Amino acid sequence: MALSRNNLTGSPSSQYISAFSLTFGMDTSNRSVVALESLAGVSHCVPVSNEPVLKKDFSPGLKPSRMISTSSNPSTNAPYVTPDIEARNYYYGLPSKPRLIARSSPDVWRRPTGPEAYLIPKELTPLGTHRLNEVWEKTVGPAMDQYLQGKGVQSTSMNPLRIGIAGDSSPPAVIFVGVNPGSLSHELGLEVAVHCRSILVQNGIDDVHIEIRESKFTRAAMLYKPDISFKVNAATAVRESFSTALGLPICNANTTNFEGTGGFFFIDPVKPGILYLLTARHVLFPPGTEQNKLYEFHGDTGAPLRNVMLLGEAAFKARLKDLEAAIRINKITVDQLNRHLVLVDNMEDEDEATAERNAVTHKIDTVIEVIEALETLLPELLRDWQKEENRIIGHVVLSPPIGLDDGDDGFADDWAVVEIHPTKISRLNFVGNAIDLSYIPIIDLVAWMLPHTAGPSSFQYLGDALLECSGTVSDQEMFRPDLKNKDHHDDPALFVLKHGNASKLTAGRLNTICAFVREYVDGVAGEMSKELSVLPRSLKSGSFSAPGDSGSVVIDGVSRICGIIVGGDGDGEDYDCTFVTSINFLVKRLAAFGIEANIFPLPTDL
């Protein structure tokens, strides 16, 4: 069956460390605020009474750096040990709501009084053009990492970015440091934050602070030929899991409970007619299941065969349940619309009745069309895909161990090459490297990619539902986006898209500086590597990716490939930041193994 359509360290300044209680008020004028749910026990936007809460004071005319403590132990210009209530609520608005450990800034939170107490949500934004770009990768980042490791701090990521009140333009710049949950006290965290801040100052960076929070780095038949028309319905949404468009839900046939996403297809001119798929190694070699060593498959010689499956058993059954539920819901909808038609017959105005009758009849016809499509698709899936052997789409041929390569790129090897079986994808159903947009209304997609309506559009497509990849984005451009492309804060930003197994089609903002990340396995620290990072596109958009999206290709608004997702970090399953390995590094590494990858194959190449 075929798939369808420097060692630089500063000395800690202990005189800057103090602990004190906070009893402050605040001004909530002209702010979009949300009640402090952790104290009030609710998630609604309602006043919180009889419970003290914290909120950063941004009263008109009062800069955070000038805030004055009115507690019994005043400390006006010194960072302080984070109180528990601040730790729990400082990052309100971020997808994972991580716990704050410490920060080097002396800005204080204030405990509001009165019958209403609200938190203002925060959001992450790209760093943008900054002097830190010149010294981060080679000097400041390595110096901080050396210090953190020397102190025994289990740091999982260091990501320069901006964080502030949602909607504010160019909020304060920080080094967003993640540490394993429960591994660092607030007291030691403050010492560490102040020391890392001194490293910045020693290197001429005096406008960036350190914020440490708890966060764990996490590694996340023939196919149908995708339809080029925009038909937003349940049948389209289910069918896309079995199409040749990018975003294939895949797993190792021996570990079907661990899923990820196929990245992008390529061909090698040395081996004509063969189609390959590149994804993240940890998707097909789940950590802890076997040794982290080079895997090469050469037919009857070399490593044992590693088959790659489309959808594990649980995921396949979940797709069937979604399909059956969609059929039931649409049938209920038809019944409701038919009842409404009876009421239309009793309308006094005949013209209004006729217009309403035509509108309702059109809706009924549309829903019936969807039901017919779903009822046709369900037996096809059971017939062609229910058996696991029918969902084998290829096998792994190459995957280096996860870790730093021998060069000076700094990215980690976390990739694998899959040879696709021609019985699953051939020139008959292959559409190239294209993302299926058919189940997202195009007006929503344009709004995602063009939040600043006064500026030029950074999103281009040919008018059909397949956004075909074309070209790559250089590392230099990723860190220096076109000044004409603005986000909703009027700041330059490179907006990107991805279609993943878990969170489907999402958009985000690529940060303008690399992040350093480290994975811990059974408490043992791995190597620190650098990665690109993608932030949520807005406060309300949610995470750019989720566990299960690892391997997904990330593209910009004009369809150029940026890289593939290798993980994310956050305090829980929601990611505040998504990490991406650069396409330029991946192509270079493929070449190091003798693969001259053409990453824009055509159906005629198969």
Coordinates of C-alpha atoms in Angstrom, one line a residue:
M1 CA 0.0 0.0 0.0
A2 CA 1.3 3.4 -0.8
L3 CA 1.2 6.7 1.1
S4 CA -1.3 9.1 -0.4
R5 CA -1.3 12.5 -1.2
N6 CA 38.7 31.8 28.2
N7 CA 38.5 31.4 30.3
L8 CA 37.0 34.5 31.7
T9 CA 35.4 34.5 35.1
G10 CA 34.4 37.4 37.4
S11 CA 34.5 37.4 41.1
P12 CA 31.1 37.1 42.9
S13 CA 30.0 40.3 44.6
S14 CA 28.6 39.1 47.8
Q15 CA 27.8 42.6 48.9
Y16 CA 25.0 42.6 46.3
I17 CA 23.3 39.6 47.8
S18 CA 20.5 40.3 50.3
A19 CA 17.2 38.8 51.3
F20 CA 14.2 40.9 52.3
S21 CA 10.4 40.7 52.4
L22 CA 8.3 42.6 49.9
T23 CA 5.2 44.6 50.6
F24 CA 4.4 46.9 47.7
G25 CA 1.6 48.2 45.6
M26 CA 1.1 48.5 41.9
D27 CA -0.7 50.3 39.1
T28 CA -2.7 48.1 36.7
S29 CA -3.9 50.9 34.4
N30 CA -3.8 50.1 30.6
R31 CA -2.6 46.5 31.1
S32 CA -4.1 43.2 30.1
V33 CA -4.0 41.3 33.4
V34 CA -4.9 37.9 34.6
A35 CA -5.7 36.8 38.2
L36 CA -3.0 35.0 40.1
E37 CA -4.4 31.5 39.7
S38 CA -1.9 29.8 42.0
L39 CA -3.0 31.8 44.9
A40 CA -6.7 32.2 44.1
G41 CA -7.2 28.6 43.1
V42 CA -8.9 29.7 39.8
S43 CA -7.9 30.3 36.2
H44 CA -10.4 33.0 35.4
C45 CA -9.7 36.7 35.0
V46 CA -11.3 37.8 38.2
P47 CA -10.1 39.8 41.2
V48 CA -8.2 38.0 43.9
S49 CA -9.3 39.1 47.3
N50 CA -7.9 38.4 50.8
E51 CA -4.7 36.9 49.2
P52 CA -1.5 38.9 48.8
V53 CA 0.1 38.4 45.3
L54 CA 3.1 39.7 43.5
K55 CA 3.4 41.8 40.5
K56 CA 6.2 43.8 38.9
D57 CA 5.6 47.5 39.1
F58 CA 5.7 49.3 35.8
S59 CA 3.8 52.4 37.0
P60 CA 4.0 55.3 34.6
G61 CA 7.3 57.2 35.0
L62 CA 8.8 54.6 37.3
K63 CA 11.6 52.6 35.7
P64 CA 12.1 49.1 37.2
S65 CA 15.8 49.8 38.0
R66 CA 14.6 52.7 40.2
M67 CA 12.1 50.8 42.3
I68 CA 12.4 51.4 46.0
S69 CA 11.7 48.8 48.7
T70 CA 9.4 49.8 51.5
S71 CA 9.9 46.6 53.5
S72 CA 11.4 46.6 57.0
N73 CA 14.7 45.7 55.5
P74 CA 15.1 48.0 52.5
S75 CA 17.6 47.3 49.8
T76 CA 17.3 49.5 46.8
N77 CA 20.0 48.5 44.3
A78 CA 20.9 44.9 45.1
P79 CA 19.6 41.6 43.8
Y80 CA 17.9 39.5 46.5
V81 CA 17.1 35.9 47.3
T82 CA 13.9 35.0 45.4
P83 CA 10.8 34.6 47.7
D84 CA 8.8 31.5 47.0
I85 CA 5.7 33.4 45.8
E86 CA 7.8 35.3 43.3
A87 CA 9.5 32.0 42.2
R88 CA 6.2 30.5 41.4
N89 CA 4.7 33.4 39.5
Y90 CA 7.5 35.5 38.0
Y91 CA 7.2 33.8 34.6
Y92 CA 3.4 34.0 34.4
G93 CA 2.4 33.9 30.7
L94 CA 5.2 31.6 29.4
P95 CA 3.9 28.3 28.1
S96 CA 5.6 26.1 30.8
K97 CA 5.4 28.7 33.6
P98 CA 8.8 27.7 34.9
R99 CA 10.0 28.3 38.4
L100 CA 12.4 31.3 38.9
I101 CA 15.5 30.4 40.9
A102 CA 17.4 33.7 40.8
R103 CA 18.1 36.8 38.8
S104 CA 20.9 39.3 38.9
S105 CA 18.7 42.3 38.4
P106 CA 17.8 44.5 41.5
D107 CA 14.3 45.1 40.2
V108 CA 11.8 44.0 42.8
W109 CA 8.4 42.6 42.7
R110 CA 5.7 44.3 44.7
R111 CA 2.9 42.7 46.7
P112 CA -0.3 44.6 45.8
T113 CA -2.9 45.5 48.4
G114 CA -6.6 46.1 48.0
P115 CA -9.5 44.0 46.7
E116 CA -8.0 43.3 43.3
A117 CA -4.6 41.6 42.6
Y118 CA -3.5 40.6 39.2
L119 CA -0.4 39.3 37.4
I120 CA 0.7 40.8 34.1
P121 CA 1.7 38.0 31.6
K122 CA 5.2 38.0 30.2
E123 CA 6.5 36.8 26.8
L124 CA 9.9 36.0 25.3
T125 CA 11.1 37.9 22.2
P126 CA 14.3 37.6 20.1
L127 CA 17.4 39.5 21.4
G128 CA 17.8 41.5 18.1
T129 CA 20.9 43.4 17.2
H130 CA 23.1 43.6 20.3
R131 CA 26.8 43.9 21.2
L132 CA 26.5 40.5 22.9
N133 CA 26.4 38.9 19.4
E134 CA 30.1 39.7 19.0
V135 CA 31.4 37.9 22.1
W136 CA 28.7 35.4 23.0
E137 CA 29.8 32.2 21.1
K138 CA 33.6 32.4 21.6
T139 CA 34.0 34.2 24.9
V140 CA 31.1 34.9 27.2
G141 CA 29.1 31.7 26.6
P142 CA 32.0 29.3 27.1
A143 CA 33.2 31.3 30.2
M144 CA 29.8 31.1 31.8
D145 CA 29.5 27.4 31.0
Q146 CA 33.0 26.8 32.5
Y147 CA 32.0 28.6 35.7
L148 CA 28.6 26.8 36.0
Q149 CA 30.2 23.4 35.6
G150 CA 32.9 24.3 38.1
K151 CA 30.2 25.2 40.6
G152 CA 28.4 21.9 40.0
V153 CA 25.3 23.8 38.5
Q154 CA 23.3 21.4 36.4
S155 CA 22.7 24.0 33.6
T156 CA 20.6 22.7 30.7
S157 CA 20.5 25.8 28.5
M158 CA 21.8 29.4 28.2
N159 CA 19.7 31.4 25.8
P160 CA 20.2 35.2 25.3
L161 CA 16.8 36.8 24.6
R162 CA 14.4 39.5 25.8
I163 CA 11.7 38.9 28.4
G164 CA 9.1 41.4 29.6
I165 CA 5.5 42.5 29.7
A166 CA 3.5 41.1 26.9
G167 CA 3.1 43.7 24.2
D168 CA 6.0 45.9 25.3
S169 CA 8.5 46.7 22.6
S170 CA 12.2 45.8 23.2
P171 CA 11.9 44.5 26.7
P172 CA 15.0 43.9 28.9
A173 CA 17.7 41.6 27.6
V174 CA 18.7 38.6 29.7
I175 CA 20.6 35.4 29.6
F176 CA 17.8 32.9 30.1
V177 CA 19.6 30.1 32.0
G178 CA 17.9 26.7 32.6
V179 CA 18.8 24.3 35.4
N180 CA 17.4 20.9 36.2
P181 CA 14.4 21.1 38.5
G182 CA 15.3 20.7 42.2
S183 CA 19.0 21.0 41.6
L184 CA 19.8 24.6 42.6
S185 CA 18.7 26.5 45.7
H186 CA 17.6 30.2 45.6
E187 CA 20.6 31.2 47.7
L188 CA 23.3 29.5 45.6
G189 CA 21.4 30.5 42.5
L190 CA 21.7 34.2 43.4
E191 CA 25.4 33.8 43.9
V192 CA 25.7 32.2 40.5
A193 CA 23.5 34.8 38.8
V194 CA 25.6 37.7 40.2
H195 CA 28.8 36.0 39.1
C196 CA 27.6 35.3 35.6
R197 CA 26.5 38.9 35.4
S198 CA 30.1 40.0 36.3
I199 CA 31.3 38.0 33.3
L200 CA 29.1 40.0 31.0
V201 CA 30.3 43.3 32.6
Q202 CA 33.9 42.3 32.3
N203 CA 33.3 41.8 28.5
G204 CA 31.7 45.2 28.0
I205 CA 28.1 44.0 28.3
D206 CA 26.4 46.0 31.0
D207 CA 22.8 46.1 29.8
V208 CA 22.1 42.3 30.1
H209 CA 21.1 40.5 33.2
I210 CA 21.0 36.8 34.2
E211 CA 17.8 34.9 35.0
I212 CA 17.9 31.3 36.2
R213 CA 14.8 29.2 36.1
E214 CA 14.1 25.5 36.4
S215 CA 14.0 23.9 32.9
K216 CA 14.8 20.6 31.4
F217 CA 16.2 20.1 27.9
T218 CA 14.2 17.4 26.1
R219 CA 15.1 15.6 22.9
A220 CA 10.7 15.9 21.2
A221 CA 0.8 1.3 2.0
M222 CA 1.9 4.1 -0.3
L223 CA 1.3 7.5 1.3
Y224 CA -1.5 9.7 0.0
K225 CA -0.6 12.5 -2.4
P226 CA -1.5 15.8 -0.6
D227 CA -4.4 17.8 -2.1
I228 CA -3.4 21.2 -3.3
S229 CA -6.8 22.8 -2.5
F230 CA -7.8 24.4 0.8
K231 CA -10.4 22.1 2.2
V232 CA -10.4 22.6 6.0
N233 CA -12.2 19.6 7.4
A234 CA -11.7 16.6 9.6
A235 CA -10.9 14.3 6.7
T236 CA -8.1 16.5 5.6
A237 CA -6.7 16.6 9.1
V238 CA -6.6 12.8 9.5
R239 CA -5.5 12.1 6.0
E240 CA -2.4 14.4 6.3
S241 CA -0.8 11.8 8.7
F242 CA -0.7 9.4 5.8
S243 CA 0.5 11.8 3.0
T244 CA 3.9 12.5 1.5
A245 CA 3.9 16.1 2.7
L246 CA 6.5 17.0 5.4
G247 CA 5.6 16.3 9.0
L248 CA 5.4 12.5 8.8
P249 CA 4.8 10.9 12.2
I250 CA 7.6 8.2 12.5
C251 CA 9.2 5.9 15.0
N252 CA 11.6 3.0 15.2
A253 CA 9.6 -0.2 14.5
N254 CA 11.0 -1.7 17.7
T255 CA 10.1 1.3 19.9
T256 CA 6.7 2.4 18.7
N257 CA 5.9 4.2 21.9
F258 CA 8.5 6.8 21.1
E259 CA 7.5 9.0 18.1
G260 CA 9.0 12.0 16.3
T261 CA 8.7 13.6 12.9
G262 CA 10.4 13.1 9.5
G263 CA 12.3 16.2 8.6
F264 CA 13.0 16.6 4.9
F265 CA 13.6 14.4 1.8
F266 CA 16.8 14.4 -0.2
I267 CA 18.5 12.5 -2.9
D268 CA 22.2 11.6 -3.6
P269 CA 23.3 11.9 -7.2
V270 CA 25.7 9.0 -6.6
K271 CA 22.7 6.7 -5.9
P272 CA 20.1 7.8 -8.4
G273 CA 16.5 6.9 -7.9
I274 CA 16.7 6.5 -4.1
L275 CA 14.8 8.8 -1.9
Y276 CA 16.1 9.6 1.6
L277 CA 14.5 11.2 4.7
L278 CA 16.5 13.1 7.3
T279 CA 15.3 13.3 10.9
A280 CA 16.7 13.6 14.4
R281 CA 18.7 10.5 15.6
H282 CA 17.0 10.3 19.0
V283 CA 13.6 9.8 17.3
L284 CA 14.8 6.4 15.9
F285 CA 17.4 5.6 18.6
P286 CA 15.6 6.6 21.8
P287 CA 18.1 7.6 24.5
G288 CA 18.7 4.7 26.9
T289 CA 17.6 2.0 24.6
E290 CA 21.0 1.2 23.1
Q291 CA 24.6 2.5 22.9
N292 CA 25.3 5.9 21.5
K293 CA 27.5 4.9 18.6
L294 CA 27.8 5.2 14.9
Y295 CA 25.2 3.3 13.0
E296 CA 25.7 2.3 9.3
F297 CA 23.7 -0.2 7.4
H298 CA 25.1 -1.8 4.3
G299 CA 22.7 -4.5 3.2
D300 CA 24.0 -7.9 4.4
T301 CA 27.0 -6.4 6.2
G302 CA 27.3 -3.9 9.0
A303 CA 24.7 -3.1 11.7
P304 CA 21.4 -4.9 12.0
L305 CA 18.3 -3.6 10.1
R306 CA 16.4 -0.7 11.8
N307 CA 13.0 -0.4 10.2
V308 CA 11.2 3.0 10.3
M309 CA 7.4 2.9 10.9
L310 CA 4.7 5.4 10.1
L311 CA 2.8 5.9 13.4
G312 CA 3.1 3.6 16.3
E313 CA 0.3 1.3 17.4
A314 CA -1.2 3.8 20.0
A315 CA -0.9 6.7 17.6
F316 CA -2.6 4.8 14.8
K317 CA -5.5 3.9 17.0
A318 CA -5.7 7.5 18.2
R319 CA -6.1 8.6 14.5
L320 CA -8.9 6.1 14.0
K321 CA -10.7 7.3 17.2
D322 CA -10.3 10.9 15.9
L323 CA -11.9 9.9 12.6
E324 CA -14.8 8.0 14.3
A325 CA -15.4 11.0 16.6
A326 CA -15.5 13.4 13.7
I327 CA -18.1 11.3 11.9
R328 CA -20.3 11.3 15.0
I329 CA -19.9 15.0 15.6
N330 CA -20.7 15.9 12.0
K331 CA -23.8 13.7 12.0
I332 CA -25.0 15.5 15.1
T333 CA -24.4 18.8 13.4
V334 CA -26.6 17.8 10.4
D335 CA -29.4 16.9 12.8
Q336 CA -29.1 20.3 14.5
L337 CA -29.1 22.2 11.2
N338 CA -32.2 20.2 10.0
R339 CA -34.0 21.3 13.2
H340 CA -33.1 24.9 12.5
L341 CA -34.6 24.5 9.0
V342 CA -38.0 23.7 10.7
L343 CA -37.8 27.0 12.6
V344 CA -36.9 28.9 9.4
D345 CA -40.3 27.8 7.9
N346 CA -42.0 29.8 10.7
M347 CA -40.3 33.1 10.0
E348 CA -42.7 35.8 9.0
D349 CA -40.5 37.7 6.5
E350 CA -40.3 35.5 3.4
D351 CA -37.1 37.1 2.1
E352 CA -35.3 36.6 5.3
A353 CA -36.6 33.1 5.5
T354 CA -35.4 32.3 2.0
A355 CA -31.9 33.7 2.7
E356 CA -31.6 31.8 6.0
R357 CA -32.9 28.6 4.3
N358 CA -30.3 28.8 1.6
A359 CA -27.5 29.5 4.1
V360 CA -28.5 26.6 6.3
T361 CA -29.0 24.2 3.3
H362 CA -25.5 25.1 2.1
K363 CA -24.0 24.3 5.5
I364 CA -25.9 20.9 5.6
D365 CA -24.5 20.0 2.1
T366 CA -21.0 20.9 3.2
V367 CA -21.2 18.8 6.4
I368 CA -22.6 15.9 4.5
E369 CA -19.7 16.1 2.0
V370 CA -17.3 15.9 5.0
I371 CA -19.1 12.9 6.4
E372 CA -19.0 11.1 3.1
A373 CA -15.2 11.8 2.9
L374 CA -14.7 10.5 6.4
E375 CA -16.7 7.4 5.9
T376 CA -14.7 6.6 2.8
L377 CA -11.4 7.2 4.5
L378 CA -12.1 5.0 7.6
P379 CA -12.2 1.6 5.8
E380 CA -9.2 2.6 3.6
L381 CA -7.1 3.2 6.7
L382 CA -8.2 -0.1 8.3
R383 CA -7.5 -2.0 5.1
D384 CA -4.2 -0.4 4.1
W385 CA -2.6 0.6 7.4
Q386 CA -3.8 -1.4 10.3
K387 CA -1.1 -4.0 10.1
E388 CA 2.2 -2.7 11.4
E389 CA 4.2 -4.3 8.6
N390 CA 2.2 -2.1 6.2
R391 CA 3.3 1.0 8.0
I392 CA 7.0 0.3 7.5
I393 CA 8.2 3.1 5.1
G394 CA 11.9 2.6 5.1
H395 CA 15.0 1.8 7.1
V396 CA 17.9 3.7 8.7
V397 CA 21.2 3.7 6.7
L398 CA 23.3 6.2 8.6
S399 CA 23.4 7.9 12.0
P400 CA 26.4 9.2 13.9
P401 CA 26.4 9.2 17.7
I402 CA 24.8 12.2 19.4
G403 CA 27.6 14.6 20.4
L404 CA 29.8 17.3 19.1
D405 CA 31.5 16.7 15.8
D406 CA 35.3 17.2 15.3
G407 CA 34.9 20.7 13.7
D408 CA 34.4 24.1 15.3
D409 CA 30.7 24.5 14.3
G410 CA 29.5 23.8 17.8
F411 CA 26.3 22.1 16.8
A412 CA 25.6 18.6 18.1
D413 CA 25.2 15.6 15.8
D414 CA 21.6 14.5 16.3
W415 CA 20.5 13.2 12.9
A416 CA 19.7 10.1 11.0
V417 CA 19.2 9.2 7.4
V418 CA 16.4 6.9 6.4
E419 CA 16.2 5.2 3.0
I420 CA 12.5 5.3 1.8
H421 CA 11.0 2.2 0.3
P422 CA 9.8 2.9 -3.3
T423 CA 6.6 0.9 -2.6
K424 CA 5.6 3.7 -0.2
I425 CA 6.8 6.9 -1.9
S426 CA 7.5 7.0 -5.7
R427 CA 7.2 9.6 -8.4
L428 CA 3.4 8.8 -8.5
N429 CA 2.7 10.3 -5.0
F430 CA 5.8 12.4 -4.2
V431 CA 5.4 16.2 -4.2
G432 CA 8.9 17.2 -3.1
N433 CA 9.6 18.9 0.2
A434 CA 6.3 20.6 0.8
I435 CA 4.3 21.5 3.9
D436 CA 0.6 20.9 3.7
L437 CA -1.4 24.0 4.7
S438 CA -4.8 22.7 3.7
Y439 CA -6.4 22.3 7.2
I440 CA -5.5 25.8 8.4
P441 CA -7.5 28.7 7.1
I442 CA -5.1 30.8 4.9
I443 CA -6.3 34.0 6.6
D444 CA -5.1 32.7 9.9
L445 CA -1.8 31.6 8.5
V446 CA -1.2 35.1 7.0
A447 CA -2.0 36.7 10.3
W448 CA 0.6 34.4 12.0
M449 CA 3.3 35.3 9.6
L450 CA 2.4 39.0 9.1
P451 CA 1.6 40.4 12.6
H452 CA 2.9 43.8 11.6
T453 CA 0.4 44.7 8.8
A454 CA 2.1 48.0 7.9
G455 CA 5.3 46.2 6.8
P456 CA 6.1 44.0 3.8
S457 CA 5.0 40.4 3.9
S458 CA 7.6 37.8 4.8
F459 CA 5.2 35.0 3.9
Q460 CA 4.8 33.9 0.3
Y461 CA 3.0 31.0 -1.3
L462 CA 1.8 30.1 -4.8
G463 CA -1.9 30.0 -3.9
D464 CA -2.4 26.3 -3.4
A465 CA -2.2 24.3 -0.1
L466 CA 1.3 23.0 -0.5
L467 CA 4.1 25.3 0.5
E468 CA 7.1 23.9 -1.3
C469 CA 10.6 24.4 0.2
S470 CA 13.1 26.3 -1.9
G471 CA 16.5 27.4 -0.8
T472 CA 18.2 27.7 2.6
V473 CA 18.8 30.5 5.1
S474 CA 22.4 31.2 5.9
D475 CA 23.5 31.3 9.5
Q476 CA 24.4 35.0 9.1
E477 CA 20.9 35.9 8.0
M478 CA 19.3 33.9 10.8
F479 CA 21.2 36.1 13.3
R480 CA 20.6 39.3 11.3
P481 CA 17.0 39.3 10.0
D482 CA 15.8 41.7 7.3
L483 CA 15.0 45.0 9.0
K484 CA 11.9 45.3 6.9
N485 CA 10.3 42.3 8.4
K486 CA 8.8 43.3 11.8
D487 CA 6.9 41.5 14.5
H488 CA 4.0 42.9 16.5
H489 CA 6.4 44.9 18.6
D490 CA 7.8 46.6 15.5
D491 CA 11.1 44.8 16.0
P492 CA 12.9 43.0 13.2
A493 CA 12.1 39.3 13.3
L494 CA 12.5 36.2 11.1
F495 CA 9.2 34.3 11.4
V496 CA 9.3 30.6 10.8
L497 CA 6.9 27.6 10.2
K498 CA 7.0 24.0 11.0
H499 CA 4.6 21.0 10.7
G500 CA 5.2 18.4 13.4
N501 CA 3.7 15.1 14.5
A502 CA 2.6 16.5 17.9
S503 CA 1.7 20.2 17.6
K504 CA 1.0 20.2 13.8
L505 CA 1.4 23.6 12.0
T506 CA 2.8 26.4 14.1
A507 CA 4.7 29.6 13.6
G508 CA 7.4 31.2 15.8
R509 CA 10.1 33.8 15.9
L510 CA 13.7 32.8 15.3
N511 CA 16.1 34.2 18.0
T512 CA 18.9 36.4 16.6
I513 CA 21.7 34.6 18.6
C514 CA 22.5 31.0 19.3
A515 CA 21.7 29.2 22.5
F516 CA 23.9 26.8 24.4
V517 CA 22.2 23.6 25.6
R518 CA 23.1 20.5 27.6
E519 CA 21.3 17.2 28.2
Y520 CA 21.5 15.2 31.4
V521 CA 21.1 11.5 31.3
D522 CA 20.7 9.8 34.7
G523 CA 22.2 12.9 36.3
V524 CA 25.3 12.8 34.1
A525 CA 26.0 16.0 32.1
G526 CA 26.5 15.7 28.4
E527 CA 28.5 18.1 26.2
M528 CA 27.3 21.6 25.8
S529 CA 26.4 22.4 22.2
K530 CA 25.0 25.4 20.5
E531 CA 21.6 25.4 18.7
L532 CA 19.3 27.9 17.0
S533 CA 16.3 28.8 19.1
V534 CA 12.7 29.5 18.2
L535 CA 10.4 31.5 20.5
P536 CA 6.6 31.5 20.5
R537 CA 5.2 34.0 17.9
S538 CA 3.1 35.7 20.6
L539 CA 1.8 35.5 24.1
K540 CA -1.3 33.6 23.1
S541 CA 0.1 31.4 20.4
G542 CA 1.5 28.8 22.8
S543 CA 4.7 26.8 22.3
F544 CA 6.3 26.5 18.9
S545 CA 6.8 22.8 19.3
A546 CA 6.0 19.9 21.7
P547 CA 7.5 16.5 22.5
G548 CA 7.0 14.4 19.4
D549 CA 8.0 17.2 17.0
S550 CA 11.7 16.4 17.0
G551 CA 13.0 16.0 13.5
S552 CA 10.5 18.5 12.0
V553 CA 11.9 20.8 9.4
V554 CA 11.7 24.6 10.1
I555 CA 11.3 27.0 7.2
D556 CA 11.0 30.8 6.9
G557 CA 8.1 32.7 5.2
V558 CA 9.6 32.3 1.7
S559 CA 10.0 28.5 2.1
R560 CA 13.7 28.5 2.8
I561 CA 14.9 25.7 5.2
C562 CA 16.5 26.8 8.5
G563 CA 17.1 23.4 10.1
I564 CA 15.4 20.6 12.0
I565 CA 14.0 20.5 15.6
V566 CA 16.1 18.6 18.0
G567 CA 14.4 19.5 21.3
G568 CA 13.1 22.2 23.6
D569 CA 13.2 23.3 27.2
G570 CA 10.6 24.2 29.8
D571 CA 9.4 23.2 33.2
G572 CA 7.2 20.4 32.1
E573 CA 6.0 19.2 28.7
D574 CA 5.3 22.8 27.4
Y575 CA 8.3 24.3 25.7
D576 CA 9.3 27.9 26.2
C577 CA 12.1 27.6 23.7
T578 CA 12.5 25.2 20.8
F579 CA 16.0 24.2 19.7
V580 CA 16.9 23.8 16.0
T581 CA 20.1 22.4 14.3
S582 CA 21.1 24.6 11.4
I583 CA 20.5 23.2 7.9
N584 CA 24.0 24.5 6.9
F585 CA 25.6 22.3 9.5
L586 CA 23.5 19.3 8.5
V587 CA 24.4 19.5 4.8
K588 CA 28.1 19.9 5.8
R589 CA 27.9 16.8 8.0
L590 CA 26.2 14.7 5.3
A591 CA 29.0 15.7 3.0
A592 CA 31.6 14.6 5.6
F593 CA 30.0 11.1 5.2
G594 CA 30.2 11.2 1.4
I595 CA 26.6 12.3 0.8
E596 CA 26.2 15.2 -1.6
A597 CA 22.6 15.8 -0.7
N598 CA 20.2 17.5 -3.0
I599 CA 17.6 18.7 -0.5
F600 CA 15.1 19.8 -3.2
P601 CA 14.3 16.5 -5.0
L602 CA 11.5 16.4 -7.6
P603 CA 9.1 13.5 -8.5
T604 CA 11.1 13.0 -11.7
D605 CA 14.2 12.2 -9.7
L606 CA 12.6 9.0 -8.4

